[in-house]
Structure formats: C-alpha cells, structure tokens
Amino acid sequence: MSASISVERSCTKQNLLKRSLESRGECPAKRKASWGILTSQGSWADRSPLHEAASQGRLLSLKTLIAQGYNVDALTIDQVTPLHEACLGDHVGCARVLLEAGANVNATTIDGMTPLFNACSRGSASCVELLLEYGAKAQWETCLPSPTHEAASRGHSDCLELLISWGIDVDQDIPHLGTPLYVACVSQQKQCVRKLLYSGANVQKGKFLETPLHVAARQSSTEIINMLLDFGADINAKNTEFQRPVDVASPRSLVESILLLQEATPCSLCQLCRLHIRNYIGRSRLHLVPQLQLPTILKDFLLYR
C-alpha cells in the first residue's frame, strides 16, 4: 500500500470518528480528548477547531481552545498550522496568541510555505513584523518560496520594507524567479522597484542574463524604465538571445524612444559621481550616509531624495 493511500485512509477514519462523536452529542471535553488522540504523536488530521478559529480571526475561541489543551501546531494533510491560517487572514491578534502559546514560527507546509510567506502574500505588515520579532527566518538558503519575492511581486511595499530593515539580501537570486527587483519589474510594482533600488539592490541582477531593464522594456513601463536608468542600468546589456533592452521594446513605442535617447545622451558627471560613490560605500553601509560630514544637499543627492 502506498504512503498516500495510507494517509488518505487514516484521515478518512479520523473524519468518521469525529463525526461520530458529534452525532452522539459527546460533551466538549470528551470531543477534545478524542481529537487529542487523533492529532497526537505526529498524526495528521483535517482542519482542527484551532485552524478554523485562526482563519476566521475568532480570538476568544482561539484562547479557549488553547486553554483546553489543543495543540497549537496541529497539522492538516498539507502540514498547514493554525499560525499559517492566522497570517494568511491578516489576524495579527490570533497570530500573537498562537506564538505566545509556543507555535512554531518557522513551520513549513508541504509546499514549503512559512507563516511569514503567507503574511507577505496577504500584505499583512503587522503579521510580518510580529513574526520577525518572534524569530521568523526571513530568507532560506534553499529554493523554498521566498517571502521577499512574494512581497515584491504582489506590490506589498510595507512588508518588503520590514524585511529589508531586518537585513535580508535584496539581491537574493532564485533560479526560476530571479531577484526581487526582477520579479517586481515583471509585475510592474513601481513602489517595490523604488524601495529595492533605494535599498541598494543591484540594478543589473535579474534572471540569468535577463536584466530588470530587459523585462521593464518588454512591459512598456516608462516610469520603471526611468527609475532603472537613474540607478545606472546598462542599456547595452545583452540577454541570452544577445538582445539589448531596446531590442525587446515595442517598435516606435515611448519606451524605445527613451532607450534610444539614453543611448545617444552621455550620462552627466553628477550622476556618474553619485553612482560611483554609492557603489564605493556599498549596500550594507548606505544607511550611514546621513552621518557623513557633508552638506545636507549632498547627502540627499546620494540617497536620491
């Protein structure tokens, strides 16, 4: 018998037992005890009462269930925990109660999704901040779903800003996705593109040889094109098909005109100096620019203010 069939039959038995208990009018204490047997020793169950309360934001019910001894890390077949549900629903109060009760802040589903990923997917900055305070891992070395890429692709700039403030690598390159800047350009999320560039993201790093400027040229987003150029994007960079950004832009479009003008117009000395100084300072020290003994106007210029 395969493992999947075994699990399916096990869960069917669990469902039947649960319905049997409810149909016989068992008291809540007995139902809880029976559920505890089902979910003990690592057994899986369908959504527990804790999952339902967390997903619907029923804070009082959640506290009551925890006080009755329900497992805060109860798993569904897909290894979803109540904390996953609370974060996906933007229920920060429920998430806090679960974490205070000892819920695993870095629990991963069968698809590798963490509560932090769910919070970034929903755009819940409050849940993101809470999870980070409780030790959530913002970035994984393996190719698990990335909270940073999720926030960038969905345009949740507040979540992205929190992740950046906790020291994530803004140039994290996931082979099938590229960098956060690349996915933000793919989704045309202007605020996230701006946030990443201001934080020192490498304007040339995209997906393989495809740069953020290439994908922005395809998307015909003039505002993103101008931002990338302002941060030093190379108009002569070639992708795997040996095409430059202007080559992938729509013919006779405004984007093509901007790129052709950039090609014909030398970069100003001021701009060259700004890019060189920022590169010399390094991304990890850009936050120290306000402390430099320089006129405010120069510090603002370096920080694109």
Short mmCIF file of C-alpha atoms in Angstrom, two decimals, residues 58-291:
data_model
loop_
_atom_site.label_atom_id
_atom_site.label_comp_id
_atom_site.label_asym_id
_atom_site.label_seq_id
_atom_site.Cartn_x
_atom_site.Cartn_y
_atom_site.Cartn_z
CA ARG A 58 -12.06 34.38 16.37
CA LEU A 59 -9.65 35.41 19.09
CA LEU A 60 -11.77 34.42 22.12
CA SER A 61 -12.47 30.97 20.69
CA LEU A 62 -8.78 30.53 19.95
CA LYS A 63 -7.78 31.39 23.52
CA THR A 64 -10.41 29.00 24.88
CA LEU A 65 -9.26 26.12 22.70
CA ILE A 66 -5.62 26.67 23.68
CA ALA A 67 -6.62 26.75 27.35
CA GLN A 68 -8.39 23.43 26.84
CA GLY A 69 -5.14 21.89 25.63
CA TYR A 70 -5.42 21.87 21.87
CA ASN A 71 -2.10 21.52 20.04
CA VAL A 72 -1.09 24.95 18.66
CA ASP A 73 0.98 23.21 15.96
CA ALA A 74 -1.75 20.83 14.78
CA LEU A 75 -1.17 19.90 11.13
CA THR A 76 -3.51 19.37 8.22
CA ILE A 77 -2.70 16.88 5.48
CA ASP A 78 -0.74 19.65 3.75
CA GLN A 79 1.07 20.46 7.03
CA VAL A 80 -0.71 23.78 7.43
CA THR A 81 -0.68 25.07 11.02
CA PRO A 82 -3.14 27.45 12.69
CA LEU A 83 -0.42 30.12 12.53
CA HIS A 84 -0.34 29.79 8.73
CA GLU A 85 -4.08 30.41 8.71
CA ALA A 86 -3.92 33.41 11.03
CA CYS A 87 -1.22 35.10 8.93
CA LEU A 88 -2.97 34.43 5.63
CA GLY A 89 -6.10 36.01 7.10
CA ASP A 90 -4.24 39.06 8.48
CA HIS A 91 -5.37 38.19 12.02
CA VAL A 92 -2.43 39.58 13.97
CA GLY A 93 -4.17 39.11 17.34
CA CYS A 94 -4.64 35.39 16.69
CA ALA A 95 -1.08 35.07 15.43
CA ARG A 96 0.23 36.69 18.62
CA VAL A 97 -1.79 34.35 20.86
CA LEU A 98 -0.52 31.30 18.97
CA LEU A 99 3.09 32.46 19.17
CA GLU A 100 2.79 33.22 22.88
CA ALA A 101 1.49 29.68 23.32
CA GLY A 102 4.61 28.29 21.63
CA ALA A 103 3.57 27.90 17.99
CA ASN A 104 6.43 27.14 15.58
CA VAL A 105 7.14 30.44 13.84
CA ASN A 106 9.06 28.70 11.02
CA ALA A 107 6.65 25.84 10.33
CA THR A 108 6.61 24.88 6.65
CA THR A 109 3.77 23.39 4.65
CA ILE A 110 4.18 20.53 2.22
CA ASP A 111 4.83 23.22 -0.42
CA GLY A 112 7.48 24.91 1.72
CA MET A 113 5.38 27.92 2.69
CA THR A 114 6.01 29.54 6.07
CA PRO A 115 3.71 31.80 8.10
CA LEU A 116 5.95 34.70 7.02
CA PHE A 117 5.39 33.82 3.37
CA ASN A 118 1.63 33.81 3.97
CA ALA A 119 1.80 37.19 5.70
CA CYS A 120 3.75 38.66 2.76
CA SER A 121 1.32 37.10 0.30
CA ARG A 122 -1.61 38.74 2.11
CA GLY A 123 0.27 42.02 2.59
CA SER A 124 -0.08 41.94 6.36
CA ALA A 125 2.74 44.18 7.58
CA SER A 126 1.56 43.73 11.19
CA CYS A 127 1.90 39.95 10.96
CA VAL A 128 5.27 40.26 9.21
CA GLU A 129 6.63 42.46 11.99
CA LEU A 130 5.26 40.14 14.69
CA LEU A 131 6.72 37.02 13.09
CA LEU A 132 10.13 38.63 12.67
CA GLU A 133 10.12 39.64 16.33
CA TYR A 134 9.44 36.01 17.26
CA GLY A 135 12.38 34.75 15.22
CA ALA A 136 10.88 34.04 11.80
CA LYS A 137 13.57 33.29 9.24
CA ALA A 138 13.26 35.95 6.56
CA GLN A 139 15.34 34.13 3.95
CA TRP A 140 16.14 30.50 3.30
CA GLU A 141 19.18 29.16 1.52
CA THR A 142 17.17 26.51 -0.29
CA CYS A 143 14.65 27.22 -3.04
CA LEU A 144 11.67 27.41 -0.71
CA PRO A 145 9.01 30.01 -1.54
CA SER A 146 10.59 33.39 -0.75
CA PRO A 147 8.71 35.95 1.37
CA THR A 148 10.80 38.74 -0.22
CA HIS A 149 9.93 37.73 -3.78
CA GLU A 150 6.28 37.26 -2.82
CA ALA A 151 6.03 40.75 -1.31
CA ALA A 152 7.84 42.29 -4.29
CA SER A 153 5.70 40.55 -6.90
CA ARG A 154 2.43 41.47 -5.17
CA GLY A 155 3.35 45.08 -4.53
CA HIS A 156 3.32 44.88 -0.74
CA SER A 157 5.98 47.54 -0.19
CA ASP A 158 5.33 47.83 3.57
CA CYS A 159 6.11 44.14 4.03
CA LEU A 160 9.14 44.49 1.78
CA GLU A 161 10.42 47.45 3.80
CA LEU A 162 10.16 45.44 7.04
CA LEU A 163 12.10 42.55 5.52
CA ILE A 164 14.80 44.93 4.30
CA SER A 165 15.05 46.53 7.74
CA TRP A 166 15.76 43.05 9.17
CA GLY A 167 18.77 42.65 6.90
CA ILE A 168 17.57 40.41 4.07
CA ASP A 169 19.70 40.09 0.94
CA VAL A 170 17.84 42.28 -1.56
CA ASP A 171 19.75 40.56 -4.37
CA GLN A 172 18.75 37.00 -3.43
CA ASP A 173 18.70 35.13 -6.73
CA ILE A 174 16.27 32.22 -7.04
CA PRO A 175 16.94 30.39 -10.33
CA HIS A 176 13.35 30.09 -11.52
CA LEU A 177 12.36 33.58 -10.32
CA GLY A 178 15.42 35.80 -10.47
CA THR A 179 15.98 38.61 -7.97
CA PRO A 180 13.29 40.51 -6.03
CA LEU A 181 13.93 43.54 -8.28
CA TYR A 182 13.37 41.39 -11.35
CA VAL A 183 10.03 39.98 -10.15
CA ALA A 184 8.91 43.49 -9.10
CA CYS A 185 9.63 44.66 -12.65
CA VAL A 186 7.80 41.66 -14.12
CA SER A 187 4.73 42.53 -12.04
CA GLN A 188 5.21 46.28 -12.65
CA GLN A 189 5.17 47.06 -8.93
CA LYS A 190 6.62 50.56 -9.00
CA GLN A 191 6.69 51.12 -5.26
CA CYS A 192 8.58 47.88 -4.68
CA VAL A 193 11.02 48.65 -7.50
CA ARG A 194 11.71 52.03 -5.91
CA LYS A 195 12.09 50.52 -2.42
CA LEU A 196 14.58 47.91 -3.64
CA LEU A 197 16.64 50.39 -5.62
CA TYR A 198 16.82 52.84 -2.72
CA SER A 199 17.96 49.97 -0.51
CA GLY A 200 20.90 49.25 -2.79
CA ALA A 201 19.60 46.41 -4.96
CA ASN A 202 21.90 45.64 -7.88
CA VAL A 203 20.18 47.20 -10.88
CA GLN A 204 21.88 44.73 -13.23
CA LYS A 205 20.89 41.49 -11.48
CA GLY A 206 17.79 39.88 -12.88
CA LYS A 207 17.19 36.34 -14.08
CA PHE A 208 20.21 34.70 -15.70
CA LEU A 209 21.40 37.26 -18.32
CA GLU A 210 17.99 38.96 -18.48
CA THR A 211 18.27 42.25 -16.57
CA PRO A 212 15.44 44.16 -14.88
CA LEU A 213 15.73 46.71 -17.72
CA HIS A 214 15.03 43.97 -20.28
CA VAL A 215 11.80 42.92 -18.61
CA ALA A 216 10.75 46.55 -17.97
CA ALA A 217 11.26 47.28 -21.68
CA ARG A 218 9.01 44.35 -22.55
CA GLN A 219 6.35 45.54 -20.10
CA SER A 220 6.44 49.06 -21.58
CA SER A 221 6.57 50.70 -18.14
CA THR A 222 8.18 54.10 -18.72
CA GLU A 223 8.25 55.03 -15.03
CA ILE A 224 10.13 51.85 -14.11
CA ILE A 225 12.44 52.32 -17.12
CA ASN A 226 13.37 55.81 -15.92
CA MET A 227 13.97 54.59 -12.36
CA LEU A 228 16.27 51.81 -13.53
CA LEU A 229 18.20 54.17 -15.79
CA ASP A 230 18.52 56.69 -12.97
CA PHE A 231 20.15 53.98 -10.85
CA GLY A 232 22.67 53.12 -13.56
CA ALA A 233 21.04 50.31 -15.57
CA ASP A 234 23.20 49.32 -18.54
CA ILE A 235 21.33 49.90 -21.79
CA ASN A 236 23.87 47.76 -23.64
CA ALA A 237 23.46 44.62 -21.50
CA LYS A 238 22.60 41.57 -23.60
CA ASN A 239 20.38 38.65 -22.64
CA THR A 240 20.79 35.01 -23.65
CA GLU A 241 19.49 35.87 -27.13
CA PHE A 242 22.08 38.67 -27.44
CA GLN A 243 19.37 41.31 -27.36
CA ARG A 244 19.67 44.66 -25.63
CA PRO A 245 16.71 46.23 -23.78
CA VAL A 246 15.95 48.47 -26.77
CA ASP A 247 15.78 45.36 -28.97
CA VAL A 248 12.95 43.84 -26.91
CA ALA A 249 10.93 47.05 -26.65
CA SER A 250 7.91 47.52 -28.90
CA PRO A 251 8.89 49.28 -32.13
CA ARG A 252 8.12 53.03 -32.23
CA SER A 253 6.97 52.95 -28.61
CA LEU A 254 7.73 55.55 -25.93
CA VAL A 255 9.96 53.02 -24.17
CA GLU A 256 12.03 52.57 -27.34
CA SER A 257 12.34 56.35 -27.64
CA ILE A 258 13.55 56.68 -24.03
CA LEU A 259 16.16 53.97 -24.50
CA LEU A 260 17.38 55.40 -27.80
CA LEU A 261 17.66 58.86 -26.22
CA GLN A 262 19.60 57.40 -23.29
CA GLU A 263 21.93 55.70 -25.76
CA ALA A 264 22.60 58.96 -27.58
CA THR A 265 22.94 61.13 -24.46
CA PRO A 266 26.04 60.78 -22.25
CA CYS A 267 25.43 60.33 -18.54
CA SER A 268 26.03 63.54 -16.55
CA LEU A 269 29.12 63.89 -14.41
CA CYS A 270 26.92 64.37 -11.32
CA GLN A 271 25.13 61.11 -11.98
CA LEU A 272 28.37 59.24 -12.63
CA CYS A 273 29.79 60.54 -9.33
CA ARG A 274 26.66 59.54 -7.40
CA LEU A 275 26.69 56.02 -8.79
CA HIS A 276 30.42 55.63 -8.14
CA ILE A 277 30.18 56.88 -4.54
CA ARG A 278 27.17 54.69 -3.75
CA ASN A 279 28.99 51.70 -5.19
CA TYR A 280 32.10 52.52 -3.15
CA ILE A 281 30.13 52.90 0.07
CA GLY A 282 28.40 49.57 -0.52
CA ARG A 283 24.83 48.50 0.05
CA SER A 284 25.38 47.44 3.66
CA ARG A 285 26.56 50.93 4.62
CA LEU A 286 24.16 53.15 2.68
CA HIS A 287 22.19 53.76 5.90
CA LEU A 288 25.26 55.54 7.28
CA VAL A 289 25.24 58.24 4.59
CA PRO A 290 23.25 60.69 6.80
CA GLN A 291 26.14 60.55 9.30
#
